[in-house]
mmCIF file of C-alpha atoms in Angstrom:
data_model
loop_
_atom_site.group_PDB
_atom_site.id
_atom_site.type_symbol
_atom_site.label_atom_id
_atom_site.label_comp_id
_atom_site.label_asym_id
_atom_site.label_seq_id
_atom_site.Cartn_x
_atom_site.Cartn_y
_atom_site.Cartn_z
ATOM 1 C CA UNK A 278 86.695 105.999 87.313
ATOM 2 C CA UNK A 279 84.413 108.866 88.333
ATOM 3 C CA UNK A 280 81.317 106.676 88.061
ATOM 4 C CA UNK A 281 82.962 103.988 90.181
ATOM 5 C CA UNK A 282 83.976 106.556 92.824
ATOM 6 C CA UNK A 283 80.403 107.866 93.003
ATOM 7 C CA UNK A 284 79.011 104.332 93.227
ATOM 8 C CA UNK A 285 81.367 103.523 96.122
ATOM 9 C CA UNK A 286 80.422 106.710 97.980
ATOM 10 C CA UNK A 287 76.707 106.102 97.488
ATOM 11 C CA UNK A 288 76.827 102.514 98.757
ATOM 12 C CA UNK A 289 79.432 103.125 101.478
ATOM 13 C CA UNK A 290 80.963 100.467 103.739
ATOM 14 C CA UNK A 291 82.518 97.593 101.874
ATOM 15 C CA UNK A 292 82.222 99.398 98.524
ATOM 16 C CA UNK A 293 84.416 102.240 99.788
ATOM 17 C CA UNK A 294 87.001 99.692 100.931
ATOM 18 C CA UNK A 295 86.903 98.069 97.493
ATOM 19 C CA UNK A 296 87.472 101.460 95.842
ATOM 20 C CA UNK A 297 90.385 102.156 98.198
ATOM 21 C CA UNK A 298 91.915 98.817 97.297
ATOM 22 C CA UNK A 299 91.588 99.397 93.552
ATOM 23 C CA UNK A 300 93.239 102.819 93.645
ATOM 24 C CA UNK A 301 96.454 101.516 95.223
ATOM 25 C CA UNK A 302 97.039 98.733 92.691
ATOM 26 C CA UNK A 303 100.043 99.543 90.456
ATOM 27 C CA UNK A 304 98.335 97.717 87.581
ATOM 28 C CA UNK A 305 95.195 99.922 87.862
ATOM 29 C CA UNK A 306 94.846 102.543 85.108
ATOM 30 C CA UNK A 307 96.115 105.997 86.174
ATOM 31 C CA UNK A 308 92.635 107.659 86.272
ATOM 32 C CA UNK A 309 91.418 105.032 88.743
ATOM 33 C CA UNK A 310 94.475 105.551 90.946
ATOM 34 C CA UNK A 311 93.919 109.321 90.966
ATOM 35 C CA UNK A 312 90.129 109.657 91.188
ATOM 36 C CA UNK A 313 89.480 106.838 93.669
ATOM 37 C CA UNK A 314 92.142 108.297 95.966
ATOM 38 C CA UNK A 315 89.498 110.603 97.471
ATOM 39 C CA UNK A 316 87.894 107.525 99.057
ATOM 40 C CA UNK A 317 90.847 107.302 101.456
ATOM 41 C CA UNK A 318 89.399 109.960 103.776
ATOM 42 C CA UNK A 319 86.328 111.427 102.097
ATOM 43 C CA UNK A 320 83.695 108.742 101.619
ATOM 44 C CA UNK A 321 80.602 110.966 101.781
ATOM 45 C CA UNK A 322 79.282 112.969 104.749
ATOM 46 C CA UNK A 323 76.187 112.015 106.756
ATOM 47 C CA UNK A 324 74.140 114.149 109.241
ATOM 48 C CA UNK A 325 75.640 114.969 112.653
ATOM 49 C CA UNK A 326 72.295 114.051 114.261
ATOM 50 C CA UNK A 327 72.865 110.380 113.429
ATOM 51 C CA UNK A 328 76.244 110.382 115.141
ATOM 52 C CA UNK A 329 74.874 112.282 118.130
ATOM 53 C CA UNK A 330 72.307 109.490 118.627
ATOM 54 C CA UNK A 331 74.996 106.799 118.344
ATOM 55 C CA UNK A 332 77.176 108.586 120.908
ATOM 56 C CA UNK A 333 74.312 108.757 123.420
ATOM 57 C CA UNK A 334 73.362 105.107 122.890
ATOM 58 C CA UNK A 335 76.951 103.979 123.440
ATOM 59 C CA UNK A 336 78.011 106.189 126.353
ATOM 60 C CA UNK A 337 74.718 107.280 127.932
ATOM 61 C CA UNK A 338 75.541 110.999 127.768
ATOM 62 C CA UNK A 339 74.816 113.759 125.259
ATOM 63 C CA UNK A 340 77.811 114.482 123.052
ATOM 64 C CA UNK A 341 77.608 118.230 123.852
ATOM 65 C CA UNK A 342 77.814 117.427 127.578
ATOM 66 C CA UNK A 343 80.689 114.972 127.172
ATOM 67 C CA UNK A 344 82.915 117.619 125.597
ATOM 68 C CA UNK A 345 83.540 121.290 126.267
ATOM 69 C CA UNK A 346 83.029 121.836 122.522
ATOM 70 C CA UNK A 347 82.684 119.796 119.337
ATOM 71 C CA UNK A 348 82.614 120.877 115.693
ATOM 72 C CA UNK A 349 79.540 119.252 114.069
ATOM 73 C CA UNK A 350 81.271 119.222 110.684
ATOM 74 C CA UNK A 351 83.344 116.020 110.322
ATOM 75 C CA UNK A 352 87.015 116.406 109.477
ATOM 76 C CA UNK A 353 87.058 112.997 107.785
ATOM 77 C CA UNK A 354 84.523 110.493 106.532
ATOM 78 C CA UNK A 355 85.751 106.952 106.048
ATOM 79 C CA UNK A 356 84.109 103.675 105.013
ATOM 80 C CA UNK A 357 82.655 102.850 108.434
ATOM 81 C CA UNK A 358 82.845 106.030 110.514
ATOM 82 C CA UNK A 359 83.165 109.801 110.661
ATOM 83 C CA UNK A 360 85.699 111.759 112.691
ATOM 84 C CA UNK A 361 85.013 115.022 114.543
ATOM 85 C CA UNK A 362 87.312 117.519 116.247
ATOM 86 C CA UNK A 363 86.396 118.255 119.868
ATOM 87 C CA UNK A 364 87.813 119.694 123.103
ATOM 88 C CA UNK A 365 87.571 117.840 126.422
ATOM 89 C CA UNK A 366 86.581 119.550 129.662
ATOM 90 C CA UNK A 367 90.248 119.274 130.592
ATOM 91 C CA UNK A 368 91.181 121.411 127.590
ATOM 92 C CA UNK A 369 92.689 118.706 125.366
ATOM 93 C CA UNK A 370 91.912 118.619 121.664
ATOM 94 C CA UNK A 371 90.679 115.168 120.614
ATOM 95 C CA UNK A 372 89.438 113.247 117.579
ATOM 96 C CA UNK A 373 86.048 111.565 118.043
ATOM 97 C CA UNK A 374 85.396 108.637 115.700
ATOM 98 C CA UNK A 375 81.738 107.572 115.481
ATOM 99 C CA UNK A 376 80.500 104.537 113.575
ATOM 100 C CA UNK A 377 77.769 104.809 110.945
ATOM 101 C CA UNK A 378 74.413 103.892 112.464
ATOM 102 C CA UNK A 379 73.154 101.431 109.822
ATOM 103 C CA UNK A 380 76.569 99.932 109.071
ATOM 104 C CA UNK A 381 75.964 96.556 110.760
ATOM 105 C CA UNK A 382 72.674 96.024 108.897
ATOM 106 C CA UNK A 383 74.072 97.117 105.534
ATOM 107 C CA UNK A 384 77.230 95.096 106.092
ATOM 108 C CA UNK A 385 75.197 91.875 106.304
ATOM 109 C CA UNK A 386 73.558 92.754 102.970
ATOM 110 C CA UNK A 387 76.921 93.669 101.401
ATOM 111 C CA UNK A 388 78.530 90.418 102.520
ATOM 112 C CA UNK A 389 75.579 88.397 101.201
ATOM 113 C CA UNK A 390 75.972 90.232 97.877
ATOM 114 C CA UNK A 391 79.672 89.357 97.794
ATOM 115 C CA UNK A 392 78.941 85.699 98.535
ATOM 116 C CA UNK A 393 76.396 85.600 95.702
ATOM 117 C CA UNK A 394 78.809 87.327 93.329
ATOM 118 C CA UNK A 395 81.651 84.908 94.115
ATOM 119 C CA UNK A 396 79.302 81.934 93.742
ATOM 120 C CA UNK A 397 78.271 83.207 90.320
ATOM 121 C CA UNK A 398 81.914 83.658 89.302
ATOM 122 C CA UNK A 399 82.714 80.106 90.383
ATOM 123 C CA UNK A 400 79.788 78.828 88.315
ATOM 124 C CA UNK A 401 80.754 80.828 85.200
ATOM 125 C CA UNK A 402 84.503 80.189 85.528
ATOM 126 C CA UNK A 403 85.160 76.734 87.012
ATOM 127 C CA UNK A 404 88.248 76.761 89.187
ATOM 128 C CA UNK A 405 87.850 80.416 90.195
ATOM 129 C CA UNK A 406 87.061 80.009 93.887
ATOM 130 C CA UNK A 407 86.807 83.074 96.100
ATOM 131 C CA UNK A 408 85.235 81.730 99.278
ATOM 132 C CA UNK A 409 88.547 82.316 101.090
ATOM 133 C CA UNK A 410 88.266 86.021 100.281
ATOM 134 C CA UNK A 411 84.639 86.200 101.407
ATOM 135 C CA UNK A 412 85.585 84.538 104.703
ATOM 136 C CA UNK A 413 88.472 86.928 105.319
ATOM 137 C CA UNK A 414 86.267 89.907 104.470
ATOM 138 C CA UNK A 415 83.698 88.774 107.038
ATOM 139 C CA UNK A 416 86.421 88.345 109.635
ATOM 140 C CA UNK A 417 88.119 91.703 109.327
ATOM 141 C CA UNK A 418 84.897 93.672 108.892
ATOM 142 C CA UNK A 419 83.575 92.162 112.136
ATOM 143 C CA UNK A 420 86.780 93.252 113.881
ATOM 144 C CA UNK A 421 86.497 96.801 112.570
ATOM 145 C CA UNK A 422 82.946 97.168 113.903
ATOM 146 C CA UNK A 423 84.066 96.917 117.563
ATOM 147 C CA UNK A 424 86.019 100.032 118.463
ATOM 148 C CA UNK A 425 86.937 98.518 121.837
ATOM 149 C CA UNK A 426 89.171 96.066 119.976
ATOM 150 C CA UNK A 427 90.689 98.948 118.018
ATOM 151 C CA UNK A 428 91.525 100.712 121.309
ATOM 152 C CA UNK A 429 93.254 97.555 122.611
ATOM 153 C CA UNK A 430 95.216 97.167 119.377
ATOM 154 C CA UNK A 431 96.358 100.806 119.503
ATOM 155 C CA UNK A 432 97.598 100.500 123.075
ATOM 156 C CA UNK A 433 99.415 97.241 122.370
ATOM 157 C CA UNK A 434 101.034 98.622 119.216
ATOM 158 C CA UNK A 435 102.197 101.738 121.078
ATOM 159 C CA UNK A 436 103.775 99.635 123.840
ATOM 160 C CA UNK A 437 105.569 97.322 121.393
ATOM 161 C CA UNK A 438 106.849 100.015 119.042
ATOM 162 C CA UNK A 439 108.026 102.292 121.871
ATOM 163 C CA UNK A 440 110.988 99.918 122.217
ATOM 164 C CA UNK A 441 112.121 100.632 118.667
ATOM 165 C CA UNK A 442 111.097 104.177 117.705
ATOM 166 C CA UNK A 443 111.313 107.607 119.300
ATOM 167 C CA UNK A 444 107.773 108.809 120.044
ATOM 168 C CA UNK A 445 108.674 112.469 119.516
ATOM 169 C CA UNK A 446 110.538 112.203 116.211
ATOM 170 C CA UNK A 447 109.772 108.864 114.497
ATOM 171 C CA UNK A 448 106.465 107.144 115.298
ATOM 172 C CA UNK A 449 103.419 108.132 117.312
ATOM 173 C CA UNK A 450 100.233 106.188 118.052
ATOM 174 C CA UNK A 451 97.484 108.514 119.391
ATOM 175 C CA UNK A 452 96.418 107.857 123.001
ATOM 176 C CA UNK A 453 92.867 106.576 123.573
ATOM 177 C CA UNK A 454 90.482 108.206 126.065
ATOM 178 C CA UNK A 455 88.819 105.103 127.522
ATOM 179 C CA UNK A 456 86.106 106.991 129.438
ATOM 180 C CA UNK A 457 84.945 108.646 126.200
ATOM 181 C CA UNK A 458 85.057 105.487 124.079
ATOM 182 C CA UNK A 459 82.813 102.463 123.540
ATOM 183 C CA UNK A 460 81.897 99.815 120.979
ATOM 184 C CA UNK A 461 80.940 102.422 118.358
ATOM 185 C CA UNK A 462 82.737 105.524 119.650
ATOM 186 C CA UNK A 463 86.504 106.033 119.863
ATOM 187 C CA UNK A 464 88.036 109.196 121.312
ATOM 188 C CA UNK A 465 91.766 109.745 120.821
ATOM 189 C CA UNK A 466 94.219 112.595 121.141
ATOM 190 C CA UNK A 467 94.146 114.961 118.180
ATOM 191 C CA UNK A 468 97.242 114.790 115.943
ATOM 192 C CA UNK A 469 97.901 117.367 113.240
ATOM 193 C CA UNK A 470 99.622 116.246 110.084
ATOM 194 C CA UNK A 471 99.426 115.796 106.325
ATOM 195 C CA UNK A 472 98.732 112.552 104.519
ATOM 196 C CA UNK A 473 101.856 110.648 103.644
ATOM 197 C CA UNK A 474 101.058 110.955 99.914
ATOM 198 C CA UNK A 475 100.618 114.767 100.108
ATOM 199 C CA UNK A 476 103.848 115.643 98.328
ATOM 200 C CA UNK A 477 103.346 119.408 98.526
ATOM 201 C CA UNK A 478 102.514 119.223 102.242
ATOM 202 C CA UNK A 479 105.652 117.178 102.860
ATOM 203 C CA UNK A 480 107.747 119.665 100.866
ATOM 204 C CA UNK A 481 106.449 122.564 102.949
ATOM 205 C CA UNK A 482 107.457 120.703 106.112
ATOM 206 C CA UNK A 483 110.924 120.071 104.722
ATOM 207 C CA UNK A 484 110.464 116.293 104.882
ATOM 208 C CA UNK A 485 112.903 114.152 102.911
ATOM 209 C CA UNK A 486 110.610 111.698 101.146
ATOM 210 C CA UNK A 487 113.277 109.015 100.730
ATOM 211 C CA UNK A 488 114.092 109.102 104.456
ATOM 212 C CA UNK A 489 110.369 108.993 105.228
ATOM 213 C CA UNK A 490 109.904 105.925 103.015
ATOM 214 C CA UNK A 491 112.797 104.244 104.827
ATOM 215 C CA UNK A 492 111.186 105.043 108.201
ATOM 216 C CA UNK A 493 107.816 103.633 107.132
ATOM 217 C CA UNK A 494 109.431 100.419 105.937
ATOM 218 C CA UNK A 495 111.402 100.103 109.181
ATOM 219 C CA UNK A 496 108.168 100.523 111.156
ATOM 220 C CA UNK A 497 106.270 97.839 109.285
ATOM 221 C CA UNK A 498 109.348 95.637 109.056
ATOM 222 C CA UNK A 499 109.585 95.609 112.862
ATOM 223 C CA UNK A 500 105.872 94.901 113.140
ATOM 224 C CA UNK A 501 105.988 92.036 110.675
ATOM 225 C CA UNK A 502 109.310 90.325 111.288
ATOM 226 C CA UNK A 503 110.076 91.120 114.943
ATOM 227 C CA UNK A 504 106.905 91.675 116.962
ATOM 228 C CA UNK A 505 104.500 89.690 114.785
ATOM 229 C CA UNK A 506 101.680 92.155 115.495
ATOM 230 C CA UNK A 507 100.898 93.881 112.213
ATOM 231 C CA UNK A 508 98.704 96.861 111.293
ATOM 232 C CA UNK A 509 96.929 95.608 108.153
ATOM 233 C CA UNK A 510 95.409 98.788 106.715
ATOM 234 C CA UNK A 511 98.314 101.201 106.075
ATOM 235 C CA UNK A 512 96.649 103.202 103.296
ATOM 236 C CA UNK A 513 97.741 106.880 102.998
ATOM 237 C CA UNK A 514 94.688 108.141 104.906
ATOM 238 C CA UNK A 515 95.929 106.228 107.963
ATOM 239 C CA UNK A 516 99.515 107.511 107.795
ATOM 240 C CA UNK A 517 100.023 111.173 108.717
ATOM 241 C CA UNK A 518 103.277 113.114 108.900
ATOM 242 C CA UNK A 519 103.390 115.896 111.500
ATOM 243 C CA UNK A 520 105.514 119.054 111.710
ATOM 244 C CA UNK A 521 108.345 117.071 113.354
ATOM 245 C CA UNK A 522 108.456 114.655 110.422
ATOM 246 C CA UNK A 523 107.255 111.755 112.548
ATOM 247 C CA UNK A 524 104.726 109.209 111.313
ATOM 248 C CA UNK A 525 101.341 109.222 113.083
ATOM 249 C CA UNK A 526 99.688 105.819 112.703
ATOM 250 C CA UNK A 527 95.877 105.842 112.704
ATOM 251 C CA UNK A 528 93.027 103.300 112.460
ATOM 252 C CA UNK A 529 94.052 100.231 114.442
ATOM 253 C CA UNK A 530 90.936 98.202 113.695
ATOM 254 C CA UNK A 531 92.570 95.287 111.857
ATOM 255 C CA UNK A 532 95.745 93.604 113.094
ATOM 256 C CA UNK A 533 97.152 90.149 112.440
ATOM 257 C CA UNK A 534 99.483 88.136 114.656
ATOM 258 C CA UNK A 535 102.295 85.958 113.296
ATOM 259 C CA UNK A 536 103.931 83.295 115.463
ATOM 260 C CA UNK A 537 107.684 82.698 115.525
ATOM 261 C CA UNK A 538 107.686 79.895 112.938
ATOM 262 C CA UNK A 539 105.547 81.852 110.477
ATOM 263 C CA UNK A 540 107.711 84.966 110.848
ATOM 264 C CA UNK A 541 110.884 82.955 110.342
ATOM 265 C CA UNK A 542 109.507 81.360 107.178
ATOM 266 C CA UNK A 543 108.208 84.727 105.939
ATOM 267 C CA UNK A 544 111.733 86.121 106.398
ATOM 268 C CA UNK A 545 113.216 83.285 104.373
ATOM 269 C CA UNK A 546 110.659 83.814 101.623
ATOM 270 C CA UNK A 547 111.567 87.503 101.240
ATOM 271 C CA UNK A 548 115.286 86.804 101.522
ATOM 272 C CA UNK A 549 114.985 84.276 98.720
ATOM 273 C CA UNK A 550 113.055 86.796 96.618
ATOM 274 C CA UNK A 551 115.580 89.600 97.159
ATOM 275 C CA UNK A 552 118.571 87.343 96.517
ATOM 276 C CA UNK A 553 116.784 85.693 93.579
ATOM 277 C CA UNK A 554 117.445 82.352 95.308
ATOM 278 C CA UNK A 555 114.784 80.060 93.870
ATOM 279 C CA UNK A 556 115.750 77.115 96.109
ATOM 280 C CA UNK A 557 115.266 79.139 99.310
ATOM 281 C CA UNK A 558 111.981 80.539 98.023
ATOM 282 C CA UNK A 559 110.666 77.080 97.140
ATOM 283 C CA UNK A 560 111.627 75.735 100.578
ATOM 284 C CA UNK A 561 109.884 78.644 102.305
ATOM 285 C CA UNK A 562 106.772 78.277 100.143
ATOM 286 C CA UNK A 563 106.606 74.581 101.057
ATOM 287 C CA UNK A 564 107.011 75.417 104.770
ATOM 288 C CA UNK A 565 103.946 77.658 104.477
ATOM 289 C CA UNK A 566 101.940 74.663 103.276
ATOM 290 C CA UNK A 567 101.782 75.852 99.668
ATOM 291 C CA UNK A 568 102.757 73.765 96.629
ATOM 292 C CA UNK A 569 106.397 74.739 95.744
ATOM 293 C CA UNK A 570 105.398 74.629 92.068
ATOM 294 C CA UNK A 571 103.532 77.878 92.761
ATOM 295 C CA UNK A 572 106.767 79.677 93.715
ATOM 296 C CA UNK A 573 107.014 81.638 90.458
ATOM 297 C CA UNK A 574 103.434 82.901 90.803
ATOM 298 C CA UNK A 575 104.032 83.677 94.482
ATOM 299 C CA UNK A 576 106.998 85.818 93.433
ATOM 300 C CA UNK A 577 104.665 87.933 91.323
ATOM 301 C CA UNK A 578 102.127 88.202 94.169
ATOM 302 C CA UNK A 579 104.816 89.385 96.597
ATOM 303 C CA UNK A 580 106.639 91.894 94.415
ATOM 304 C CA UNK A 581 104.134 92.398 91.582
ATOM 305 C CA UNK A 582 106.903 91.884 89.049
ATOM 306 C CA UNK A 583 108.135 88.730 87.331
ATOM 307 C CA UNK A 584 111.667 87.563 88.098
ATOM 308 C CA UNK A 585 113.185 88.968 84.891
ATOM 309 C CA UNK A 586 111.918 92.475 85.609
ATOM 310 C CA UNK A 587 113.275 92.252 89.174
ATOM 311 C CA UNK A 588 116.676 91.443 87.719
ATOM 312 C CA UNK A 589 116.435 94.218 85.116
ATOM 313 C CA UNK A 590 115.739 97.005 87.629
ATOM 314 C CA UNK A 591 117.776 95.632 90.550
ATOM 315 C CA UNK A 592 120.077 98.338 91.868
ATOM 316 C CA UNK A 593 118.438 101.175 89.917
ATOM 317 C CA UNK A 594 116.283 104.017 91.193
ATOM 318 C CA UNK A 595 113.151 102.835 89.426
ATOM 319 C CA UNK A 596 110.260 103.714 91.753
ATOM 320 C CA UNK A 597 107.260 102.474 89.799
ATOM 321 C CA UNK A 598 106.342 99.818 87.295
ATOM 322 C CA UNK A 599 106.812 100.890 83.711
ATOM 323 C CA UNK A 600 104.161 100.102 81.111
ATOM 324 C CA UNK A 601 106.462 97.334 79.934
ATOM 325 C CA UNK A 602 106.684 95.988 83.484
ATOM 326 C CA UNK A 603 102.908 95.977 83.862
ATOM 327 C CA UNK A 604 102.487 94.047 80.621
ATOM 328 C CA UNK A 605 105.094 91.551 81.816
ATOM 329 C CA UNK A 606 103.217 91.091 85.086
ATOM 330 C CA UNK A 607 99.887 90.501 83.373
ATOM 331 C CA UNK A 608 101.428 88.106 80.858
ATOM 332 C CA UNK A 609 103.029 86.040 83.606
ATOM 333 C CA UNK A 610 99.879 86.044 85.738
ATOM 334 C CA UNK A 611 97.738 84.957 82.830
ATOM 335 C CA UNK A 612 100.219 82.170 82.194
ATOM 336 C CA UNK A 613 99.211 80.559 85.489
ATOM 337 C CA UNK A 614 95.968 78.591 85.398
ATOM 338 C CA UNK A 615 93.112 80.093 87.389
ATOM 339 C CA UNK A 616 92.806 76.948 89.489
ATOM 340 C CA UNK A 617 96.467 77.235 90.498
ATOM 341 C CA UNK A 618 96.150 80.924 91.342
ATOM 342 C CA UNK A 619 93.170 80.141 93.561
ATOM 343 C CA UNK A 620 95.064 77.280 95.206
ATOM 344 C CA UNK A 621 97.795 79.638 96.422
ATOM 345 C CA UNK A 622 95.368 81.852 98.336
ATOM 346 C CA UNK A 623 93.298 78.945 99.619
ATOM 347 C CA UNK A 624 96.299 77.176 101.149
ATOM 348 C CA UNK A 625 98.223 80.196 102.443
ATOM 349 C CA UNK A 626 97.944 80.689 106.248
ATOM 350 C CA UNK A 627 94.919 82.940 106.869
ATOM 351 C CA UNK A 628 96.751 85.701 108.706
ATOM 352 C CA UNK A 629 99.217 86.088 105.841
ATOM 353 C CA UNK A 630 96.381 87.054 103.479
ATOM 354 C CA UNK A 631 95.939 90.348 105.346
ATOM 355 C CA UNK A 632 99.717 90.787 105.534
ATOM 356 C CA UNK A 633 99.773 90.570 101.736
ATOM 357 C CA UNK A 634 97.096 93.270 101.571
ATOM 358 C CA UNK A 635 99.146 95.495 103.888
ATOM 359 C CA UNK A 636 102.209 94.861 101.741
ATOM 360 C CA UNK A 637 100.257 95.986 98.691
ATOM 361 C CA UNK A 638 99.276 99.241 100.427
ATOM 362 C CA UNK A 639 102.861 99.868 101.522
ATOM 363 C CA UNK A 640 104.019 99.367 97.939
ATOM 364 C CA UNK A 641 101.639 102.156 96.934
ATOM 365 C CA UNK A 642 102.935 104.427 99.712
ATOM 366 C CA UNK A 643 106.511 103.789 98.561
ATOM 367 C CA UNK A 644 105.553 104.626 94.982
ATOM 368 C CA UNK A 645 104.033 107.931 96.071
ATOM 369 C CA UNK A 646 107.117 108.839 98.082
#
């Protein structure tokens, strides 16, 4: 796990994202979940001089002139950018997110590597087709490289969610400073808080973790099933909890939109899963354009537990998969032919692939809480 963490940090970009994804999988061994967790907000620091040059190229002004003061030591280093704490000339404390300079060039190499790797897998294991994943990776990485799109997403999300949640006590989306932002620079209001998986930090703030988990699920439930505009990267580094106990939602680079019909079908799918109604699940799966015979496998993908384990723990306080549960999951997954597993993801509507990823991250957040 340590070697993999170091490899991800050294290569950066897509490798960091892969490490983040591995650490939140309930079926990952415990050391991988623990050690790779540092990749959530500490992906390796690079020189301030590089970011200073990027800032000037994007906004046409020296970073020291744009702000009254800026700390050259980053407060966070993620897969594609670093974040600095600064003060505007108006006296407001802000977070300045600056993209890595070589990220676009290295990203092309990384994506070519992924394509080659998936092609090799398909050759070695006939029926194992991952082109759908390569295509989705290209799509969302391209979106994340334009911080102007992230600014638009943040403003839209704030406007939509303001109808449902109190900004001062429940949910806050940091305001963007448009005049200090560009394609590779994003300046937002500074928000203090602890990561949502920082149990000691939450305890010191007197936060009830069960109530917090309920709030997080309400937030993403409204996004998914009501507004159809969904934040697709809710890993713990992007979810802060401030001194008021409210959730601060960061990193709005990747969103997916779901139309009315898709949301309605998605609702039916989850209702069938929760009620253990196989007929409703099969009908919903078919409405999504997926073979209904894949319903049992889809159940595992959605909840990461086979039906029998769902029934066994239904109504109990079990918060994580037991070793027995994990073995059951793997046994059931392995019982589905590779070609059929691939078929599910190939035929599923594209935007739902990222929703599934977000669901996986939220499952991890719930486990931690």
